[in-house]
């Protein structure tokens, strides 16, 4: 009979050190982990040591938004023996990709589960999980994301239990009978430094907040501007959250009562995200909270699911936007900065939602005011994140340019009108030279 005692016995049988478990990986194997706090730092550090000590070759490690300083992203000498492939990069992967010793996977976040299922032969799925419950289940904690697909694809599942990880009631689970090894690593949870909301971000936040009706459902992206929008919504009522990343400003909105999810037609009364990352306040809010759902990204970020919410509002950031409204949020020329993530999923979902709106918002300039982020052409070598055919509204501290449904000449004029005044003449000159303003 399967009782709590049987599961504990199984747990003890499978318990080993991170080093012993990592040593099961062989040359040529493929290892993957999911996003942010689902990454098991003990196992992944032990893997790097094993590769070096035992001279393994051809091991590939897939990462999504790396949050630990992985050795393969710090040490170019590991290329070929332990090679990182990033599906969404932060600091570490960015350095390796730009340094020529890390690889990058072009993808929409919502497609990662199906891309793994179709194209990646996974040997090992390594995951950080919260402690096992009396029924033998480990919660994937703050992460819905890709874990279910990665587990379906992996030949071997190994988990690292961190007692500090919150237990989410609605997140993917893995059972002790499914895992081949367990290690324990009680470490503090990674927290994101609070984004600094300066005057410009505050102005942009207020401009967008004016557009958001009571009862709207929100997605807020990464960065100071989406955070500023969140902070500017505290006086609204009956807001809902259906988002990719759950962030600190959303905790504020729940705690002050602006968000109650009461108007959402699906998941009514519950906050939905595909992962949560930020401060300890977020992790405390998730723990044992039935009003929180952390669900797989192929569901959460599906534009058809997003569009089911009337008045859906999506807010994301960008690095550059050209006269067509092509949005680059992931590179500056050939310099890799970030990934596509869920930006396009939410732009598409929001514009299909009845009364929905998508805002791509950013300060009008970068580099201390020396560079306009609205440009005639994207910097050579850059990539398009959101296409001209999907884009809806662009916002800077000078206003909102509605692009959707407008021809190129009107788009260019609207964009120039919200560029920094110091750059408007040269942008107008360029638009005329390109025969765009007619
Ligand atoms: N030219 C040159 N440098 C630029 C620039 C430009 N046009 N725009 C920004 N930069 C620089 C900044 O100065 C900053 O440099 P620093 O790191 O040396 O300070 C860096 O690029 C990052 O810009 P910043 O505006 O501070 O970024 P952010 O933290 O607000 O994040 C994105 C902006 C676009 C990178 C981020 O939103 C992202 O990763 N988006 C893609 C995924 C996404 O949208 N997902 C949405 C669902 S969660």
Coordinates of C-alpha atoms and ligand atoms in Angstrom, one line a residue:
X1 CA 0.0 0.0 0.0
X2 CA 1.3 3.5 -0.9
X3 CA 1.4 5.5 2.4
X4 CA 3.3 8.5 3.5
X5 CA 5.8 6.1 5.1
X6 CA 6.3 4.2 1.8
X7 CA 7.0 7.5 0.0
X8 CA 9.5 8.5 2.7
X9 CA 11.2 5.2 2.3
X10 CA 11.4 5.7 -1.4
X11 CA 12.8 9.2 -0.9
X12 CA 15.5 7.9 1.4
X13 CA 16.4 5.2 -1.2
X14 CA 16.8 7.8 -3.9
X15 CA 18.6 10.4 -1.8
X16 CA 22.2 11.0 -2.8
X17 CA 24.6 13.9 -3.0
X18 CA 24.4 16.4 -5.9
X19 CA 27.9 15.2 -7.0
X20 CA 26.9 11.5 -7.1
X21 CA 23.8 12.3 -9.1
X22 CA 25.6 14.6 -11.6
X23 CA 28.2 11.9 -12.2
X24 CA 25.5 9.9 -14.0
X25 CA 25.7 12.3 -16.9
X26 CA 27.9 11.0 -19.8
X27 CA 29.6 12.6 -22.7
X28 CA 27.2 13.7 -25.4
X29 CA 24.2 13.9 -23.0
X30 CA 21.7 16.7 -23.1
X31 CA 20.6 18.2 -19.8
X32 CA 17.8 20.8 -19.3
X33 CA 16.2 22.8 -16.6
X34 CA 13.4 25.3 -16.5
X35 CA 13.3 29.0 -15.7
X36 CA 14.6 31.0 -12.7
X37 CA 14.0 29.3 -9.3
X38 CA 13.3 25.9 -11.0
X39 CA 17.1 25.8 -11.7
X40 CA 18.9 23.5 -9.3
X41 CA 22.2 25.3 -8.6
X42 CA 23.8 22.4 -6.6
X43 CA 23.2 19.8 -9.4
X44 CA 24.3 22.2 -12.2
X45 CA 27.5 23.2 -10.4
X46 CA 28.2 19.6 -9.7
X47 CA 27.7 18.8 -13.4
X48 CA 30.3 21.4 -14.4
X49 CA 32.8 19.9 -11.9
X50 CA 32.1 16.4 -13.2
X51 CA 32.6 17.5 -16.8
X52 CA 36.0 19.0 -15.9
X53 CA 37.2 16.3 -13.5
X54 CA 36.2 13.4 -15.8
X55 CA 37.0 15.0 -19.1
X56 CA 33.5 14.7 -20.6
X57 CA 32.9 16.1 -24.1
X58 CA 29.8 17.2 -26.0
X59 CA 27.5 17.7 -23.0
X60 CA 24.8 20.3 -23.8
X61 CA 22.9 22.2 -21.1
X62 CA 19.7 24.1 -22.0
X63 CA 18.8 27.1 -19.8
X64 CA 15.9 29.5 -19.8
X65 CA 16.6 32.9 -18.0
X66 CA 19.6 31.7 -16.1
X67 CA 19.7 33.0 -12.5
X68 CA 22.9 31.4 -11.2
X69 CA 26.5 32.1 -12.4
X70 CA 26.9 28.9 -14.4
X71 CA 30.5 28.0 -15.1
X72 CA 29.8 27.2 -18.8
X73 CA 28.7 30.9 -19.2
X74 CA 31.7 32.2 -17.3
X75 CA 34.5 30.0 -18.7
X76 CA 35.0 29.9 -22.4
X77 CA 37.3 26.9 -22.1
X78 CA 34.3 24.7 -21.4
X79 CA 32.9 25.2 -25.0
X80 CA 32.7 21.8 -26.6
X81 CA 32.7 19.9 -23.3
X82 CA 29.8 21.7 -21.6
X83 CA 28.0 24.1 -23.9
X84 CA 25.2 26.3 -22.8
X85 CA 22.1 26.9 -25.1
X86 CA 20.0 29.7 -23.8
X87 CA 16.3 30.0 -24.6
X88 CA 16.1 33.3 -22.9
X89 CA 19.2 35.0 -21.5
X90 CA 20.0 37.2 -18.6
X91 CA 23.5 38.3 -17.5
X92 CA 25.5 35.1 -17.7
X93 CA 24.2 33.7 -21.0
X94 CA 24.3 37.1 -22.6
X95 CA 28.1 37.3 -21.8
X96 CA 28.7 33.9 -23.2
X97 CA 26.7 34.5 -26.4
X98 CA 28.4 37.8 -27.1
X99 CA 31.7 36.2 -26.2
X100 CA 31.2 33.4 -28.8
X101 CA 31.1 30.5 -26.4
X102 CA 27.4 30.2 -25.7
X103 CA 24.5 29.5 -28.1
X104 CA 21.0 30.9 -28.3
X105 CA 17.7 29.4 -29.4
X106 CA 15.3 31.7 -31.3
X107 CA 11.8 31.1 -30.0
X108 CA 8.6 32.4 -28.7
X109 CA 8.3 31.4 -25.0
X110 CA 4.9 29.7 -25.6
X111 CA 6.5 27.4 -28.1
X112 CA 9.3 26.1 -25.8
X113 CA 7.4 23.1 -24.6
X114 CA 6.5 21.9 -28.1
X115 CA 10.0 22.7 -29.4
X116 CA 11.5 20.5 -26.7
X117 CA 9.0 17.8 -27.6
X118 CA 9.7 17.9 -31.3
X119 CA 13.4 18.7 -31.5
X120 CA 15.4 18.1 -28.4
X121 CA 16.4 14.6 -27.2
X122 CA 16.7 15.2 -23.4
X123 CA 18.7 12.8 -21.3
X124 CA 18.4 14.6 -18.0
X125 CA 15.8 17.0 -16.6
X126 CA 17.2 18.6 -13.4
X127 CA 14.8 20.6 -11.3
X128 CA 14.7 22.5 -8.0
X129 CA 11.5 21.6 -6.1
X130 CA 9.8 22.3 -2.8
X131 CA 9.8 19.5 -0.2
X132 CA 7.8 16.3 -0.8
X133 CA 4.3 16.2 0.6
X134 CA 2.7 13.2 2.4
X135 CA 1.3 11.9 -1.0
X136 CA 4.8 11.8 -2.5
X137 CA 4.6 14.9 -4.7
X138 CA 7.1 17.7 -5.1
X139 CA 5.7 21.1 -6.3
X140 CA 7.6 22.9 -9.1
X141 CA 7.0 25.9 -6.8
X142 CA 7.2 29.3 -8.5
X143 CA 7.3 27.8 -12.0
X144 CA 4.6 26.4 -14.4
X145 CA 6.6 27.2 -17.6
X146 CA 8.1 24.3 -19.5
X147 CA 8.7 21.7 -16.8
X148 CA 5.9 19.3 -17.8
X149 CA 7.1 19.1 -21.4
X150 CA 10.7 18.7 -20.3
X151 CA 9.7 15.9 -18.0
X152 CA 7.7 14.1 -20.7
X153 CA 10.8 14.2 -22.9
X154 CA 13.5 13.4 -20.4
X155 CA 14.9 9.9 -20.0
X156 CA 15.8 10.7 -16.4
X157 CA 14.4 13.1 -13.9
X158 CA 16.5 14.3 -10.9
X159 CA 15.3 16.8 -8.3
X160 CA 17.0 19.0 -5.8
X161 CA 14.9 19.8 -2.8
X162 CA 15.2 23.3 -1.4
X163 CA 13.2 23.8 1.8
X164 CA 12.9 27.5 1.1
X165 CA 11.0 27.1 -2.1
X166 CA 7.3 27.9 -1.6
X167 CA 4.8 25.2 -2.2
X168 CA 2.4 26.2 -4.9
X169 CA -1.0 24.5 -4.9
X170 CA -1.6 24.9 -8.6
X171 CA 1.8 24.3 -10.3
X172 CA 3.2 21.2 -12.1
X173 CA 4.0 18.4 -9.7
X174 CA 6.4 15.5 -9.9
X175 CA 6.0 12.3 -7.9
X176 CA 8.7 10.5 -6.1
X177 CA 8.0 7.4 -8.2
X178 CA 8.9 9.4 -11.3
X179 CA 12.3 10.6 -10.1
X180 CA 15.5 8.7 -10.3
X181 CA 17.5 10.7 -7.8
X182 CA 17.0 13.3 -5.1
X183 CA 19.4 15.6 -3.4
X184 CA 18.9 18.3 -0.9
X185 CA 20.2 21.9 -1.0
X186 CA 18.7 24.4 1.4
X187 CA 19.8 27.8 0.0
X188 CA 18.3 31.3 0.1
X189 CA 16.0 32.0 -2.9
X190 CA 17.4 34.3 -5.6
X191 CA 15.7 37.7 -5.4
X192 CA 15.6 40.4 -8.1
X193 CA 16.8 43.8 -7.1
X194 CA 13.8 46.2 -7.0
X195 CA 13.6 48.2 -10.3
X196 CA 14.3 51.9 -9.8
X197 CA 11.2 53.9 -10.9
X198 CA 12.6 57.2 -12.0
X199 CA 10.6 60.3 -13.1
X200 CA 10.5 59.2 -16.8
X201 CA 9.2 55.7 -15.9
X202 CA 6.7 57.3 -13.6
X203 CA 5.4 59.6 -16.3
X204 CA 5.0 56.7 -18.7
X205 CA 3.3 54.6 -16.0
X206 CA 0.8 57.4 -15.5
X207 CA 0.1 57.8 -19.2
X208 CA -0.7 54.1 -19.6
X209 CA -2.6 53.9 -16.3
X210 CA -5.1 56.5 -17.7
X211 CA -5.9 54.1 -20.5
X212 CA -6.7 51.1 -18.3
X213 CA -10.3 50.7 -17.3
X214 CA -11.5 49.1 -14.1
X215 CA -12.0 45.4 -14.6
X216 CA -9.2 45.0 -17.1
X217 CA -6.9 42.0 -17.0
X218 CA -3.2 42.7 -17.0
X219 CA 0.2 41.4 -18.2
X220 CA 3.2 43.4 -17.1
X221 CA 6.6 42.6 -18.6
X222 CA 10.2 42.9 -17.4
X223 CA 11.8 46.3 -16.4
X224 CA 11.2 49.6 -14.7
X225 CA 8.5 50.8 -17.0
X226 CA 6.1 47.9 -16.6
X227 CA 6.7 48.1 -12.8
X228 CA 5.9 51.8 -12.9
X229 CA 2.6 51.1 -14.6
X230 CA 1.8 48.5 -11.9
X231 CA 2.5 51.1 -9.2
X232 CA 0.2 53.7 -11.0
X233 CA -2.8 51.3 -10.9
X234 CA -3.4 51.2 -7.2
X235 CA -6.6 53.3 -7.4
X236 CA -8.2 51.0 -9.9
X237 CA -10.9 48.4 -9.1
X238 CA -11.6 44.8 -10.0
X239 CA -8.4 44.3 -12.0
X240 CA -7.2 40.8 -13.0
X241 CA -3.8 39.3 -13.6
X242 CA -3.0 36.8 -16.3
X243 CA 0.7 37.2 -17.0
X244 CA 3.9 35.5 -18.0
X245 CA 6.0 36.7 -15.1
X246 CA 4.5 37.6 -11.7
X247 CA 6.3 40.6 -10.3
X248 CA 6.5 42.8 -7.2
X249 CA 4.2 45.5 -8.4
X250 CA 1.5 42.8 -8.8
X251 CA 1.9 42.0 -5.1
X252 CA 1.2 45.6 -4.3
X253 CA -1.9 45.6 -6.5
X254 CA -3.3 42.4 -4.8
X255 CA -2.5 43.7 -1.3
X256 CA -4.1 47.1 -1.9
X257 CA -7.3 45.4 -3.3
X258 CA -7.0 46.8 -6.9
X259 CA -6.6 43.3 -8.2
X260 CA -9.3 40.8 -7.2
X261 CA -9.6 38.8 -10.4
X262 CA -13.4 39.0 -10.1
X263 CA -14.0 40.1 -13.7
X264 CA -11.9 37.4 -15.4
X265 CA -14.1 35.0 -17.4
X266 CA -11.7 32.1 -16.8
X267 CA -9.7 31.4 -13.7
X268 CA -12.1 33.8 -11.9
X269 CA -10.8 34.9 -8.6
X270 CA -7.4 33.6 -9.2
X271 CA -4.1 35.1 -10.3
X272 CA -2.5 33.2 -13.3
X273 CA 1.2 33.3 -14.2
X274 CA 3.7 31.0 -15.8
X275 CA 6.4 31.9 -13.4
X276 CA 7.0 34.3 -10.5
X277 CA 10.3 36.0 -9.8
X278 CA 11.2 39.0 -7.6
X279 CA 11.3 39.5 -3.9
X280 CA 10.6 37.3 -0.9
X281 CA 7.1 38.9 -0.7
X282 CA 6.2 37.1 -3.9
X283 CA 7.4 33.8 -2.6
X284 CA 5.5 34.2 0.6
X285 CA 2.3 35.1 -1.3
X286 CA 2.5 31.9 -3.4
X287 CA 3.1 29.5 -0.5
X288 CA 0.0 27.3 0.0
X289 CA -2.1 30.0 -1.7
X290 CA -5.2 28.5 -3.5
X291 CA -5.8 31.8 -5.3
X292 CA -2.6 31.4 -7.3
X293 CA -2.1 29.3 -10.4
X294 CA 1.4 28.8 -12.0
X295 CA 0.5 27.0 -15.2
X296 CA 2.4 25.7 -18.3
X297 CA 3.5 28.5 -20.7
X298 CA 1.9 26.9 -23.8
X299 CA -1.4 27.5 -22.1
X300 CA -0.8 30.8 -20.2
X301 CA 0.9 32.6 -23.2
X302 CA -1.4 31.2 -25.8
X303 CA -2.8 34.3 -27.6
X304 CA -6.2 32.6 -27.9
X305 CA -6.3 32.1 -24.1
X306 CA -5.2 35.7 -23.5
X307 CA -7.8 37.0 -25.9
X308 CA -10.6 35.3 -23.9
X309 CA -10.2 38.1 -21.3
X310 CA -12.1 41.3 -22.3
X311 CA -10.1 44.5 -21.9
X312 CA -6.8 42.7 -21.8
X313 CA -3.9 45.1 -21.4
X314 CA -0.3 44.1 -22.1
X315 CA 2.7 46.3 -21.2
X316 CA 6.2 45.4 -22.4
X317 CA 9.5 47.2 -23.0
X318 CA 11.8 47.7 -26.0
X319 CA 15.3 48.7 -26.9
X320 CA 14.5 50.3 -30.3
X321 CA 11.5 50.9 -32.6
X322 CA 11.7 52.0 -36.3
X323 CA 9.3 54.0 -38.4
X324 CA 7.3 50.9 -39.3
X325 CA 6.8 50.1 -35.6
X326 CA 9.1 47.1 -35.8
X327 CA 10.1 46.5 -32.1
X328 CA 13.5 45.3 -31.1
X329 CA 13.6 44.1 -27.5
X330 CA 16.5 41.7 -27.6
X331 CA 19.6 43.2 -29.3
X332 CA 21.5 46.3 -30.0
X333 CA 22.9 45.7 -33.4
X334 CA 24.8 42.4 -33.3
X335 CA 25.0 42.6 -29.5
X336 CA 22.7 40.1 -27.9
X337 CA 20.7 41.5 -24.9
X338 CA 17.7 39.4 -24.2
X339 CA 15.1 37.0 -25.7
X340 CA 11.7 37.3 -27.4
X341 CA 10.1 35.8 -24.3
X342 CA 6.4 36.3 -24.3
X343 CA 6.3 39.8 -25.8
X344 CA 4.7 38.7 -29.1
X345 CA 2.3 36.3 -27.4
X346 CA 0.9 39.1 -25.3
X347 CA 0.8 41.7 -28.1
X348 CA -1.2 39.3 -30.2
X349 CA -3.5 38.1 -27.4
X350 CA -4.2 41.7 -26.3
X351 CA -5.1 43.0 -29.7
X352 CA -7.5 40.1 -30.2
X353 CA -9.2 40.7 -26.8
X354 CA -12.5 42.7 -27.0
X355 CA -11.4 46.2 -25.9
X356 CA -7.8 45.0 -25.4
X357 CA -4.7 47.1 -25.9
X358 CA -1.0 46.4 -26.1
X359 CA 1.6 49.0 -25.1
X360 CA 5.3 48.8 -25.8
X361 CA 6.7 51.4 -23.5
X362 CA 10.2 52.9 -23.0
X363 CA 12.0 56.1 -22.2
X364 CA 12.5 58.1 -25.4
X365 CA 16.3 58.1 -25.1
X366 CA 19.1 55.8 -23.9
X367 CA 22.7 56.3 -22.9
X368 CA 22.2 59.4 -20.9
X369 CA 20.0 61.1 -23.6
X370 CA 22.5 60.7 -26.4
X371 CA 20.6 58.0 -28.3
X372 CA 16.9 58.1 -29.5
X373 CA 15.1 54.8 -29.1
X374 CA 12.8 55.7 -31.9
X375 CA 14.9 55.3 -35.0
X376 CA 14.5 55.5 -38.8
X377 CA 15.9 51.9 -39.1
X378 CA 16.8 49.4 -36.5
X379 CA 20.6 49.3 -35.9
X380 CA 22.2 47.0 -38.4
X381 CA 22.4 43.4 -37.1
X382 CA 19.4 43.9 -34.7
X383 CA 16.4 41.5 -34.8
X384 CA 12.7 42.2 -34.8
X385 CA 10.9 41.0 -31.7
X386 CA 7.3 42.3 -32.5
X387 CA 6.6 42.8 -36.1
X388 CA 5.0 45.8 -37.8
X389 CA 1.9 43.8 -38.4
X390 CA 1.4 42.9 -34.8
X391 CA 2.4 46.1 -33.0
X392 CA -0.4 48.2 -31.4
X393 CA 0.7 51.2 -29.2
X394 CA 4.1 52.7 -28.6
X395 CA 4.6 54.9 -25.5
X396 CA 7.3 57.2 -24.3
X397 CA 7.3 60.0 -21.7
X398 CA 6.0 62.3 -24.5
X399 CA 2.8 60.3 -25.2
X400 CA 1.2 57.4 -26.8
X401 CA 1.5 56.6 -30.6
X402 CA -1.3 54.3 -31.8
X403 CA 0.1 52.4 -34.8
X404 CA -2.3 49.6 -35.4
X405 CA -4.6 50.2 -38.4
X406 CA -2.5 53.2 -39.5
X407 CA -0.4 53.6 -42.7
X408 CA 3.3 54.0 -42.6
X409 CA 3.3 57.8 -43.1
X410 CA 1.0 58.3 -40.1
X411 CA 3.0 55.8 -38.0
X412 CA 6.2 57.7 -38.7
X413 CA 4.6 61.0 -37.8
X414 CA 3.0 59.6 -34.6
X415 CA 6.3 58.1 -33.5
X416 CA 8.3 61.3 -34.2
X417 CA 5.7 63.2 -32.1
X418 CA 6.6 61.0 -29.1
X419 CA 10.4 61.0 -29.7
X420 CA 12.6 63.2 -27.6
X421 CA 12.3 66.8 -28.9
X422 CA 16.1 66.9 -29.5
X423 CA 15.8 64.2 -32.1
X424 CA 12.5 65.1 -33.8
X425 CA 14.0 67.3 -36.6
X426 CA 16.6 64.7 -37.6
X427 CA 13.9 61.9 -37.5
X428 CA 11.6 64.0 -39.7
X429 CA 14.4 64.7 -42.1
X430 CA 15.2 60.9 -42.3
X431 CA 11.5 60.0 -42.8
X432 CA 11.2 62.5 -45.7
X433 CA 14.4 61.2 -47.2
X434 CA 13.1 57.6 -47.0
X435 CA 9.9 58.9 -48.7
X436 CA 7.9 57.7 -45.7
X437 CA 6.3 61.1 -44.8
X438 CA 4.3 62.0 -47.9
Ligands
LIG1 N1 20.7 51.9 -27.8 C1 21.8 51.5 -27.0 N2 21.6 51.0 -25.8 C2 20.4 50.9 -25.3 C3 19.3 51.2 -26.0 C4 19.5 51.7 -27.4 N3 18.4 52.1 -28.1 N4 18.2 50.9 -25.3 C5 18.6 50.4 -24.1 N5 19.9 50.4 -24.1 C6 20.8 49.9 -23.1 C7 20.5 50.6 -21.7 O1 21.2 51.7 -21.6 C8 20.9 49.4 -20.8 O2 22.3 49.4 -20.7 P1 23.0 49.1 -19.3 O3 22.6 47.6 -19.0 O4 24.4 49.3 -19.6 O5 22.4 50.0 -18.3 C9 20.5 48.2 -21.5 O6 20.5 48.5 -22.9 C10 19.1 47.6 -21.1 O7 18.1 48.6 -21.3 P2 17.0 49.0 -20.3 O8 16.1 50.0 -20.9 O9 17.5 49.3 -18.9 O10 16.3 47.5 -20.1 P3 15.1 47.0 -19.2 O11 15.6 46.4 -18.0 O12 14.0 48.0 -19.1 O13 14.6 45.8 -20.2 C11 14.2 44.8 -22.3 C12 14.2 46.1 -21.5 C13 13.6 45.1 -23.7 C14 15.6 44.3 -22.4 C15 13.3 43.7 -21.5 O14 12.0 44.2 -21.4 C16 13.2 42.4 -22.3 O15 14.1 41.5 -22.0 N6 12.2 42.2 -23.1 C17 12.1 41.0 -24.0 C18 11.1 40.0 -23.5 C19 9.8 40.5 -23.1 O16 9.4 41.6 -23.5 N7 9.0 39.8 -22.4 C20 7.7 40.2 -22.0 C21 7.0 39.2 -21.2 S1 7.7 39.1 -19.5

